[in-house]
CSV table of C-alpha atoms and ligand atoms in Angstrom, one decimal:
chain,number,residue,atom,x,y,z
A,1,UNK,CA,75.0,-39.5,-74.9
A,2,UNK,CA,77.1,-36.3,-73.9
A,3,UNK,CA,76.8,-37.0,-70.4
A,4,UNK,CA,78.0,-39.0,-67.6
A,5,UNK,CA,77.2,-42.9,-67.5
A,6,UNK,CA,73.9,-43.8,-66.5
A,7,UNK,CA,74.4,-45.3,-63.2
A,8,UNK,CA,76.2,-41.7,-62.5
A,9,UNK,CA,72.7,-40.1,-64.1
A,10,UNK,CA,70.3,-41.9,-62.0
A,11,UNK,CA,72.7,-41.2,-58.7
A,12,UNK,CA,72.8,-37.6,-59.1
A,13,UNK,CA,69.9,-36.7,-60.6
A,14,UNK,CA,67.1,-39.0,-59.7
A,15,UNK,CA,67.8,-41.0,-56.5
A,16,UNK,CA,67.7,-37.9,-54.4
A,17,UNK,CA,63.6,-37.7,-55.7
A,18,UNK,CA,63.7,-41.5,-54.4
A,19,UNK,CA,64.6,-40.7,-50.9
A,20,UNK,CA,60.9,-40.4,-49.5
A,21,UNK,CA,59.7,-44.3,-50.3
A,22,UNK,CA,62.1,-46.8,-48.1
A,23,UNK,CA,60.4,-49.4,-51.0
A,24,UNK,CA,62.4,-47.4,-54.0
A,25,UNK,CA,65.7,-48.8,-52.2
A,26,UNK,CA,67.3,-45.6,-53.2
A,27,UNK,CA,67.3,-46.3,-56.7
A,28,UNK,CA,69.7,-49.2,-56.3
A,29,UNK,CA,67.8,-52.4,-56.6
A,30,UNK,CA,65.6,-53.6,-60.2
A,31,UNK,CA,62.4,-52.3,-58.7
A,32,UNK,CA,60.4,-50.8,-56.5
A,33,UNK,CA,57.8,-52.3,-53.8
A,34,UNK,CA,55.1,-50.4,-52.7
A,35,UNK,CA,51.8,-51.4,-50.4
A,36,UNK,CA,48.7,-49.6,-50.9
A,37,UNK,CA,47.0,-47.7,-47.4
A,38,UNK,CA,44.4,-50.4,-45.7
A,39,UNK,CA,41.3,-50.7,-47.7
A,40,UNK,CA,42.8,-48.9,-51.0
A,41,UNK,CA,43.8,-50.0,-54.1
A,42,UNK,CA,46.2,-48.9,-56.5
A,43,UNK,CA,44.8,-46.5,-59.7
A,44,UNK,CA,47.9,-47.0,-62.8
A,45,UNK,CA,48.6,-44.8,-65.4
A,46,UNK,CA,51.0,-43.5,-68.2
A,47,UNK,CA,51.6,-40.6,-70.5
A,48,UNK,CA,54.7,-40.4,-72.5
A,49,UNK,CA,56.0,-36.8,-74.2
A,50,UNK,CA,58.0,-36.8,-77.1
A,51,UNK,CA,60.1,-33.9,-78.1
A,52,UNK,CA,58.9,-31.8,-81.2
A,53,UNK,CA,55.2,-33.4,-80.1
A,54,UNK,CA,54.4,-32.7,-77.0
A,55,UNK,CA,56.9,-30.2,-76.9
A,56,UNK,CA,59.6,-28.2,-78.5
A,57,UNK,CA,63.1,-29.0,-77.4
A,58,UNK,CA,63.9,-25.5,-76.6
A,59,UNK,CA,61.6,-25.0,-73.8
A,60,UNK,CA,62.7,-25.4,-70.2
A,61,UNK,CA,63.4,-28.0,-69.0
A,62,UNK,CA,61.4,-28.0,-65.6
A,63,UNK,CA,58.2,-27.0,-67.2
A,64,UNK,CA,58.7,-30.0,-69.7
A,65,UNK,CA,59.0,-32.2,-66.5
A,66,UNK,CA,56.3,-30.9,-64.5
A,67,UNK,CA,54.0,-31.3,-67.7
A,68,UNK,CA,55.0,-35.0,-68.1
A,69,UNK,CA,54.1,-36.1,-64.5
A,70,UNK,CA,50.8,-33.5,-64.2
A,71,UNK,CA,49.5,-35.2,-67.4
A,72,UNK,CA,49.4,-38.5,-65.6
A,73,UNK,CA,48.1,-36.8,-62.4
A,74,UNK,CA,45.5,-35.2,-64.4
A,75,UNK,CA,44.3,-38.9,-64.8
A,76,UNK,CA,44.3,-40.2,-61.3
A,77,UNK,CA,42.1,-37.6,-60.4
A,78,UNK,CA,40.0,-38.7,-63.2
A,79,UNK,CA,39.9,-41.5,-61.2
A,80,UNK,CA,39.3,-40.0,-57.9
A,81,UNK,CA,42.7,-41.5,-56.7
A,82,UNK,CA,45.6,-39.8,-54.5
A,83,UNK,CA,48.8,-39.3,-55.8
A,84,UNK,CA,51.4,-41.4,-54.6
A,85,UNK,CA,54.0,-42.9,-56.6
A,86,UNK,CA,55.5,-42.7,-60.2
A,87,UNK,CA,58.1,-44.1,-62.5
A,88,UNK,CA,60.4,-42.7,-65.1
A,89,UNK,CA,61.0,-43.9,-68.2
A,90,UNK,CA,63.6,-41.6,-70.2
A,91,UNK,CA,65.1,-41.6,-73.8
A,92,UNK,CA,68.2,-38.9,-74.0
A,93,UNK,CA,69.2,-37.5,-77.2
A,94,UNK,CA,72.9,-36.3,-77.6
A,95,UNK,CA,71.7,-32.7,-77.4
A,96,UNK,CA,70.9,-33.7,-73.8
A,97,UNK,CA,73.0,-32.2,-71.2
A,98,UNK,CA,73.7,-31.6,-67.6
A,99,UNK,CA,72.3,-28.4,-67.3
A,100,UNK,CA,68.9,-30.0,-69.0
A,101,UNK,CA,69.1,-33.0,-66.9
A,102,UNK,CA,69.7,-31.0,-63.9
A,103,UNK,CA,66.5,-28.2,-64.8
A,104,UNK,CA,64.8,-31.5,-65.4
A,105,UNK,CA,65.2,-33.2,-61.9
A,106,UNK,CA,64.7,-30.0,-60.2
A,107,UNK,CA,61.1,-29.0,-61.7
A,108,UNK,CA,60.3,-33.0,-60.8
A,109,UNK,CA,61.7,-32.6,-56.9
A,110,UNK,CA,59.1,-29.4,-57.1
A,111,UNK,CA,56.1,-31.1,-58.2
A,112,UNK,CA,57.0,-34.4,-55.5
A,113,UNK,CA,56.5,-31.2,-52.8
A,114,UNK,CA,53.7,-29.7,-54.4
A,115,UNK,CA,51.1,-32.7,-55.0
A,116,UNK,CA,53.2,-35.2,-52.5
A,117,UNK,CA,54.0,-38.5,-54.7
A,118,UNK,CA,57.7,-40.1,-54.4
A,119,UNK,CA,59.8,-41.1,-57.6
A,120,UNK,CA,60.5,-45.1,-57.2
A,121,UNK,CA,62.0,-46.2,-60.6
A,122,UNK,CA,62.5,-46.5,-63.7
A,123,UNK,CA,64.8,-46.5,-67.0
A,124,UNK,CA,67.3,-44.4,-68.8
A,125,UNK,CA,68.7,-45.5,-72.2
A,126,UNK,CA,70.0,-43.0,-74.7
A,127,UNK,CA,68.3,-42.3,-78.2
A,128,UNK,CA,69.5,-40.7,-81.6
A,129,UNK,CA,66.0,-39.4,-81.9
A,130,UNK,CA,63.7,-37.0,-80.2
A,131,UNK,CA,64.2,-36.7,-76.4
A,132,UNK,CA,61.0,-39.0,-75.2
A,133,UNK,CA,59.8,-39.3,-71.6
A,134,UNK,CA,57.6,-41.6,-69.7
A,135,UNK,CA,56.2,-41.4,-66.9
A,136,UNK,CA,54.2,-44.4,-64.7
A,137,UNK,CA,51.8,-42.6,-61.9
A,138,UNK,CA,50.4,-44.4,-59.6
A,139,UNK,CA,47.4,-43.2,-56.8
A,140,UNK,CA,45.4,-44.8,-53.7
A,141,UNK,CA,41.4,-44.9,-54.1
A,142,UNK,CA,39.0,-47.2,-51.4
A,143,UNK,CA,38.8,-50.4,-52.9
A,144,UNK,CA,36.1,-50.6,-55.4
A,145,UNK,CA,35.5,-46.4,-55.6
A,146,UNK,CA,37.5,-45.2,-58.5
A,147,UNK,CA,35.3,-42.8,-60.7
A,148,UNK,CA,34.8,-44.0,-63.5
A,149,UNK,CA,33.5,-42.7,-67.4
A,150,UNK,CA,30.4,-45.2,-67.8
A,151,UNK,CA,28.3,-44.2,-64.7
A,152,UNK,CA,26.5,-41.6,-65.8
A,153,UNK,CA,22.8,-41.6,-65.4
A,154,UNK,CA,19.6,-40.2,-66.7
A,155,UNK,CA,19.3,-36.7,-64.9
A,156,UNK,CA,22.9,-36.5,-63.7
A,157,UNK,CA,23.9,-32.9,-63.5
A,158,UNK,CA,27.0,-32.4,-65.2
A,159,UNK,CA,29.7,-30.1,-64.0
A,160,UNK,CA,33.3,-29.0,-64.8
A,161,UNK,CA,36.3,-27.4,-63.1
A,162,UNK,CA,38.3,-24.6,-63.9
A,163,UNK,CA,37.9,-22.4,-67.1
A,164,UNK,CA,38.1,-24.3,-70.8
A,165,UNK,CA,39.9,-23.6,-73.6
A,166,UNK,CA,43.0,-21.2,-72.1
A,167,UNK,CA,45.3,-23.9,-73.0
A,168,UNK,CA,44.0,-24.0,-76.9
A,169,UNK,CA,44.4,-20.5,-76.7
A,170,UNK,CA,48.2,-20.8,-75.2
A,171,UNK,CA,48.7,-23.4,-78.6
A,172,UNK,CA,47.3,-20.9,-80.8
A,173,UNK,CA,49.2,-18.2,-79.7
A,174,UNK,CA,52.3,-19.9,-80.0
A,175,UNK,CA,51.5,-20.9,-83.3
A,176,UNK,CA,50.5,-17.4,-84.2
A,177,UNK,CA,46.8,-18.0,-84.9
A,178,UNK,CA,45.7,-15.8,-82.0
A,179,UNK,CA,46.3,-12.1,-81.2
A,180,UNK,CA,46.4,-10.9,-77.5
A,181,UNK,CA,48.1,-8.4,-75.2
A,182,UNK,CA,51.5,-9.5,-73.8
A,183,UNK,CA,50.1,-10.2,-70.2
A,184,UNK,CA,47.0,-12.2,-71.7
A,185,UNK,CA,49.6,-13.9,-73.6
A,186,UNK,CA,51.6,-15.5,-71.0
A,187,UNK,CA,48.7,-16.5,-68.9
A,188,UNK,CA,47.5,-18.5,-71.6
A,189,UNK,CA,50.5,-20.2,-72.5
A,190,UNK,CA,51.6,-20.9,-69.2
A,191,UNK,CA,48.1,-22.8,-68.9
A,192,UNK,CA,49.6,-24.9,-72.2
A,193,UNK,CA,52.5,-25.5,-71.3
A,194,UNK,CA,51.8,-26.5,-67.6
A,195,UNK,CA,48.8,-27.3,-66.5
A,196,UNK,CA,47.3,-28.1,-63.2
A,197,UNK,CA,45.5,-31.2,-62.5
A,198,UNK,CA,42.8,-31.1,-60.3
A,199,UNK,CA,44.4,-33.3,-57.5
A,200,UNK,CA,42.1,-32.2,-54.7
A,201,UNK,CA,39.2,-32.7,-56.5
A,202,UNK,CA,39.3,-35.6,-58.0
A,203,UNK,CA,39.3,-37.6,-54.6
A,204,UNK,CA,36.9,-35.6,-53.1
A,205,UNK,CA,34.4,-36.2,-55.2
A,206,UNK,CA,34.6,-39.9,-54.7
A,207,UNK,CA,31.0,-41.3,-53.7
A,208,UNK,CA,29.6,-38.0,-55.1
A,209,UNK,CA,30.0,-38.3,-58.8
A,210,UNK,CA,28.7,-41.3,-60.9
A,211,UNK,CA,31.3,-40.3,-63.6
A,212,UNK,CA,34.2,-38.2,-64.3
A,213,UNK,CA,37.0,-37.8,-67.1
A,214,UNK,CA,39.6,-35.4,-67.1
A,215,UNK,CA,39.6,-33.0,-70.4
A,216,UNK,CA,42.5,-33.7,-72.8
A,217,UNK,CA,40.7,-34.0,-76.3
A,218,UNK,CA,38.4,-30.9,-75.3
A,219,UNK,CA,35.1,-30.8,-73.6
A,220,UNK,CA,33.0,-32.2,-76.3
A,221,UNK,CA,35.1,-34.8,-77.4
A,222,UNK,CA,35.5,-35.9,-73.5
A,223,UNK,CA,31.6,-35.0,-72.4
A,224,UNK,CA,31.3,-37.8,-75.4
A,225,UNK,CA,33.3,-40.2,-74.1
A,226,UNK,CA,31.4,-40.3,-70.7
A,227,UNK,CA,28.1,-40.3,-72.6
A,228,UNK,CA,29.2,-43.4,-75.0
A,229,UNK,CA,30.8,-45.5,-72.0
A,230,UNK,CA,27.8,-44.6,-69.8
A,231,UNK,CA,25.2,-45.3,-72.9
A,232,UNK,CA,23.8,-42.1,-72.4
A,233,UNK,CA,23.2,-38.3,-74.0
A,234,UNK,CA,23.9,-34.6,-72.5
A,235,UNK,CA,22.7,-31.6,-73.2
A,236,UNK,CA,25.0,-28.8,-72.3
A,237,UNK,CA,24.5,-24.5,-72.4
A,238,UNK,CA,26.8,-22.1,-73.9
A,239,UNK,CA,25.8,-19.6,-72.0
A,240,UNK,CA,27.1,-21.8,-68.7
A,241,UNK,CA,30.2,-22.6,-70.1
A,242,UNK,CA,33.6,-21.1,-68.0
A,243,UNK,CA,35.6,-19.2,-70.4
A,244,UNK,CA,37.8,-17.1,-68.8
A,245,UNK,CA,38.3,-13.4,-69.0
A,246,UNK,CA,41.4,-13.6,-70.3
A,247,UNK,CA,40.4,-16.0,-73.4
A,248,UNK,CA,37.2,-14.1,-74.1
A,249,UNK,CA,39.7,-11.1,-75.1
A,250,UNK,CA,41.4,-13.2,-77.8
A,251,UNK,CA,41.1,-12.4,-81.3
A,252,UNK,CA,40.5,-15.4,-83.7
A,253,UNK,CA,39.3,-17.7,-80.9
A,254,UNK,CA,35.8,-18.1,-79.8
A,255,UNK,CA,33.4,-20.6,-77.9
A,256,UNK,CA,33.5,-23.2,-80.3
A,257,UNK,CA,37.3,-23.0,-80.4
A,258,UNK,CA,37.6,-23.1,-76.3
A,259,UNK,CA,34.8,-26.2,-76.3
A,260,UNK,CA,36.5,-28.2,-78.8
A,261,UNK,CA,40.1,-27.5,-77.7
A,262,UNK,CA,42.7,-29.9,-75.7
A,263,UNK,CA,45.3,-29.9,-73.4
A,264,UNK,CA,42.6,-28.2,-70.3
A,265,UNK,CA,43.2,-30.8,-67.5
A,266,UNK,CA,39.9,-30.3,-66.1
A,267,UNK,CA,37.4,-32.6,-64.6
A,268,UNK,CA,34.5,-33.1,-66.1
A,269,UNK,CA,31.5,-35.1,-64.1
A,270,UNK,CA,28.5,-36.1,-63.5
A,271,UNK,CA,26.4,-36.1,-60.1
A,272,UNK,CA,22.7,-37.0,-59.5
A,273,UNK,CA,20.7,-33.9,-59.6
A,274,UNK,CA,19.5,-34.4,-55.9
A,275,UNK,CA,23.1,-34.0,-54.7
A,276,UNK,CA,24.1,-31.3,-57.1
A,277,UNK,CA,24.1,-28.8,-54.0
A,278,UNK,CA,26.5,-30.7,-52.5
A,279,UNK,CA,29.2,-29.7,-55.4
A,280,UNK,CA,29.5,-26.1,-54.8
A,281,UNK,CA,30.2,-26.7,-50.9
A,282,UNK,CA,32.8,-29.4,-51.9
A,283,UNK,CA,34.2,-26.8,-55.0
A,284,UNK,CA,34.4,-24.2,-51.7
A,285,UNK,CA,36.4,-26.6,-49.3
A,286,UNK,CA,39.1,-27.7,-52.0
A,287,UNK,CA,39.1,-24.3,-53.5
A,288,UNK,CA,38.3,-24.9,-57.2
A,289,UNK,CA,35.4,-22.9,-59.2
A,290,UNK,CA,33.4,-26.0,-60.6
A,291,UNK,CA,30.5,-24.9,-63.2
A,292,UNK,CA,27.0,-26.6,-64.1
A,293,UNK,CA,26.9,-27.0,-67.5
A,294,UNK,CA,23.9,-29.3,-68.5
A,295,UNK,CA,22.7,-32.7,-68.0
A,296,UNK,CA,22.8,-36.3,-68.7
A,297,UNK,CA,19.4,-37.5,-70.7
A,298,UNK,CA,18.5,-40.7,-72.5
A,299,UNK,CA,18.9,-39.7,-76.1
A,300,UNK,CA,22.4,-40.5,-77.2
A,301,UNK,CA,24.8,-37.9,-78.4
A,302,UNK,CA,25.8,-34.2,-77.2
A,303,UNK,CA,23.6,-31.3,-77.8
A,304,UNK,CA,24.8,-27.6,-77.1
A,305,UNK,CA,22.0,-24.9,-76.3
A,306,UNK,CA,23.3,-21.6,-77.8
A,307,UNK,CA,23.5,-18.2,-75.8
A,308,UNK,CA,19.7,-17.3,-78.0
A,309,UNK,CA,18.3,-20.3,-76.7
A,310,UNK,CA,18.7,-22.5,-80.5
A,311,UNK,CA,20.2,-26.2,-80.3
A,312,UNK,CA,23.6,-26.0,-81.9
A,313,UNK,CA,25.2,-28.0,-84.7
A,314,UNK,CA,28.0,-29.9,-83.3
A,315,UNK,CA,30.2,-32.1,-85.2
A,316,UNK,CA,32.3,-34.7,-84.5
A,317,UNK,CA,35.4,-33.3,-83.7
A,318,UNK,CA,33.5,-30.2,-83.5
A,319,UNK,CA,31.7,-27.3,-84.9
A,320,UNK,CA,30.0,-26.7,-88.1
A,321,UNK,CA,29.0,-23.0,-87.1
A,322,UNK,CA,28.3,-21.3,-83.7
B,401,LIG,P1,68.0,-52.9,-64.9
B,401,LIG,O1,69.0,-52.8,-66.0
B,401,LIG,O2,68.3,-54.0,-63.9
B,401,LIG,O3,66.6,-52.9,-65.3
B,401,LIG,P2,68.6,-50.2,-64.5
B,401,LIG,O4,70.1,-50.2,-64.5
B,401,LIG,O5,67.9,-49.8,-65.7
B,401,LIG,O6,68.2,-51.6,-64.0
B,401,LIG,O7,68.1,-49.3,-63.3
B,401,LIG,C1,68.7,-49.4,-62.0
B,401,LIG,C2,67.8,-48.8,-61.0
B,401,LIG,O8,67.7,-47.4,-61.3
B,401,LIG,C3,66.4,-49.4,-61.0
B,401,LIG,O9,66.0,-49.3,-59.6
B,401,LIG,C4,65.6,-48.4,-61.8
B,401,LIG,O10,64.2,-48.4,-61.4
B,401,LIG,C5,66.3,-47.1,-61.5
B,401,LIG,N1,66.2,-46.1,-62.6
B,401,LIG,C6,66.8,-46.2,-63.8
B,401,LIG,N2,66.5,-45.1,-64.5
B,401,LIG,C7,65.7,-44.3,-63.8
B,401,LIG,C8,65.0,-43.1,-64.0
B,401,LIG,N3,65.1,-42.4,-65.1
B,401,LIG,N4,64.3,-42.6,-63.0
B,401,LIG,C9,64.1,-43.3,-61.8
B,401,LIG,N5,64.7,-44.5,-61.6
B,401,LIG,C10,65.5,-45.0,-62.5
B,402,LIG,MG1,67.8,-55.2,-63.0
């Protein structure tokens, strides 16, 4: 690559993200150790990005970087776990330069402040291919409490953070499918191309929800997962769905769109309807809007209620009509 060595990489660049974990050795050993708080356990997961998939190689650099590690947040708090550590696993095209590397670092050191996890490791080799970055996360839950998909239950209430389908919207737009005003326009694609994972959430509703998954594939597709793992069936309302403001102004992108779009980041769960209550106090004290959307029932498979009150045809990997 066009760069300095990669023991000159890793020195400039990534050990200074190191410096808050005495276990990362600054970088200069083969790995990292790391001990989990009394009574927790360690929650492990990993996304990878590839250039010209994930994203296009023009866009910044920071914003690629904080999208890489969120993703993988996104997921421990699917898991109800705390952010604490992550690794770094980095292919560098020769179009790869300082200035990148350097935007790069920087929007990681951010994110470290922002959602408090510390960089211990990882590898940098180079690549005549697409840029591709991998990133290792790892959280703290008590022992034995990680939320998990399959513990939904007959008469669980089912609720979701946030608004859904701004970042399908932010793909269509760039993709030119979608018209909207400029100022529309780069709240939605700012919700694409960065998303925020719901890291205060996802803990706190540890003990509270029998299930949870975080909304990547869109909410039917992920409202399905839950419902197959937990051997169960929902039945969910459009009229209760969050849409935002902002995507109910697009042209060329409705309900179905927004329910069956990815890239969100939300939480979706499940709670038992006698602690439902308890939800909107705990959306209050960690400042997220959380929504009631439906409910968990025996009969397998995902029913939507339209706004006139008539069951829905849902497909698959969507809609047939809405
Ligand atoms: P080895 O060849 O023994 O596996 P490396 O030379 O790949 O070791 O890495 C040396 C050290 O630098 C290790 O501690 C490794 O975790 C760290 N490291 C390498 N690349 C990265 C990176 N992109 N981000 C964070 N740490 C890295
Ligand atoms: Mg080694």
């Amino acid at each position: 690559m066009a760069l300095a060595g990669e023991f000159d990489i890793i020195a400039r660049y990534f050990a200074p993200l190191a410096a808050g974990h005495a276990g990362a050795f600054g970088l200069s050993d083969d790995a990292a150790v790391v001990r989990p708080a009394e009574g927790c356990e360690i929650v492990v997961t990993n996304d990878a990005l590839v250039e010209g998939v994930h994203y296009l190689g023009g866009d910044p650099p920071g914003d690629i970087a904080r999208k890489a590690l969120r993703v993988n947040l996104s997921d421990l708090a699917a898991m109800g776990a705390v952010p604490r550590f992550y690794n770094l696993a980095l292919a560098l095209s020769p179009a790869v330069d300082e200035d990148w590397l350097a935007g790069f670092a920087a929007g990681l050191g951010e994110d470290q402040g922002r959602y408090g996890l510390c960089l211990i490791g990882g590898d940098t080799v180079s690549t005549p291919g697409p840029v591709m970055i991998a990133i290792t996360a790892m959280g703290e839950v008590p022992a034995g409490r990680a939320l998990r998909r399959g513990g939904a239950r007959d008469g669980d209430r089912i609720f979701v953070s946030g608004t859904i389908g701004d970042a399908g919207a932010g793909l269509g737009i760039l993709a030119g499918k979608i018209a909207v005003g400029d100022a529309d326009r780069a709240r939605l694609v700012e919700r694409y191309r960065v998303p925020s994972p719901r890291t205060a959430l996802g803990p706190a509703l540890v003990g509270l929800a029998h299930a949870a998954i975080d909304v990547s594939d869109g909410l039917l597709a992920d409202l399905a997962h839950i419902c197959e793992v937990s051997g169960r069936g929902a039945t969910i309302e459009a009229a209760a769905m969050p849409v935002s403001e902002t995507v109910g102004r697009c042209t060329g992108y409705g309900l179905a769109d927004a329910l069956s779009a990815g890239d969100d980041y939300e939480l979706l769960f499940t709670v038992p309807r006698d602690r439902a209550d308890e939800v909107h106090a705990l959306a209050d004290r960690v400042g997220v809007p959380v929504a009631e959307i439906g409910g968990i029932e025996p009969e397998r498979g995902v029913r939507l209620v339209g706004k006139d009150g008539d069951l829905v045809e849902i497909e698959r990997t969507g809609f047939r009509h809405f």
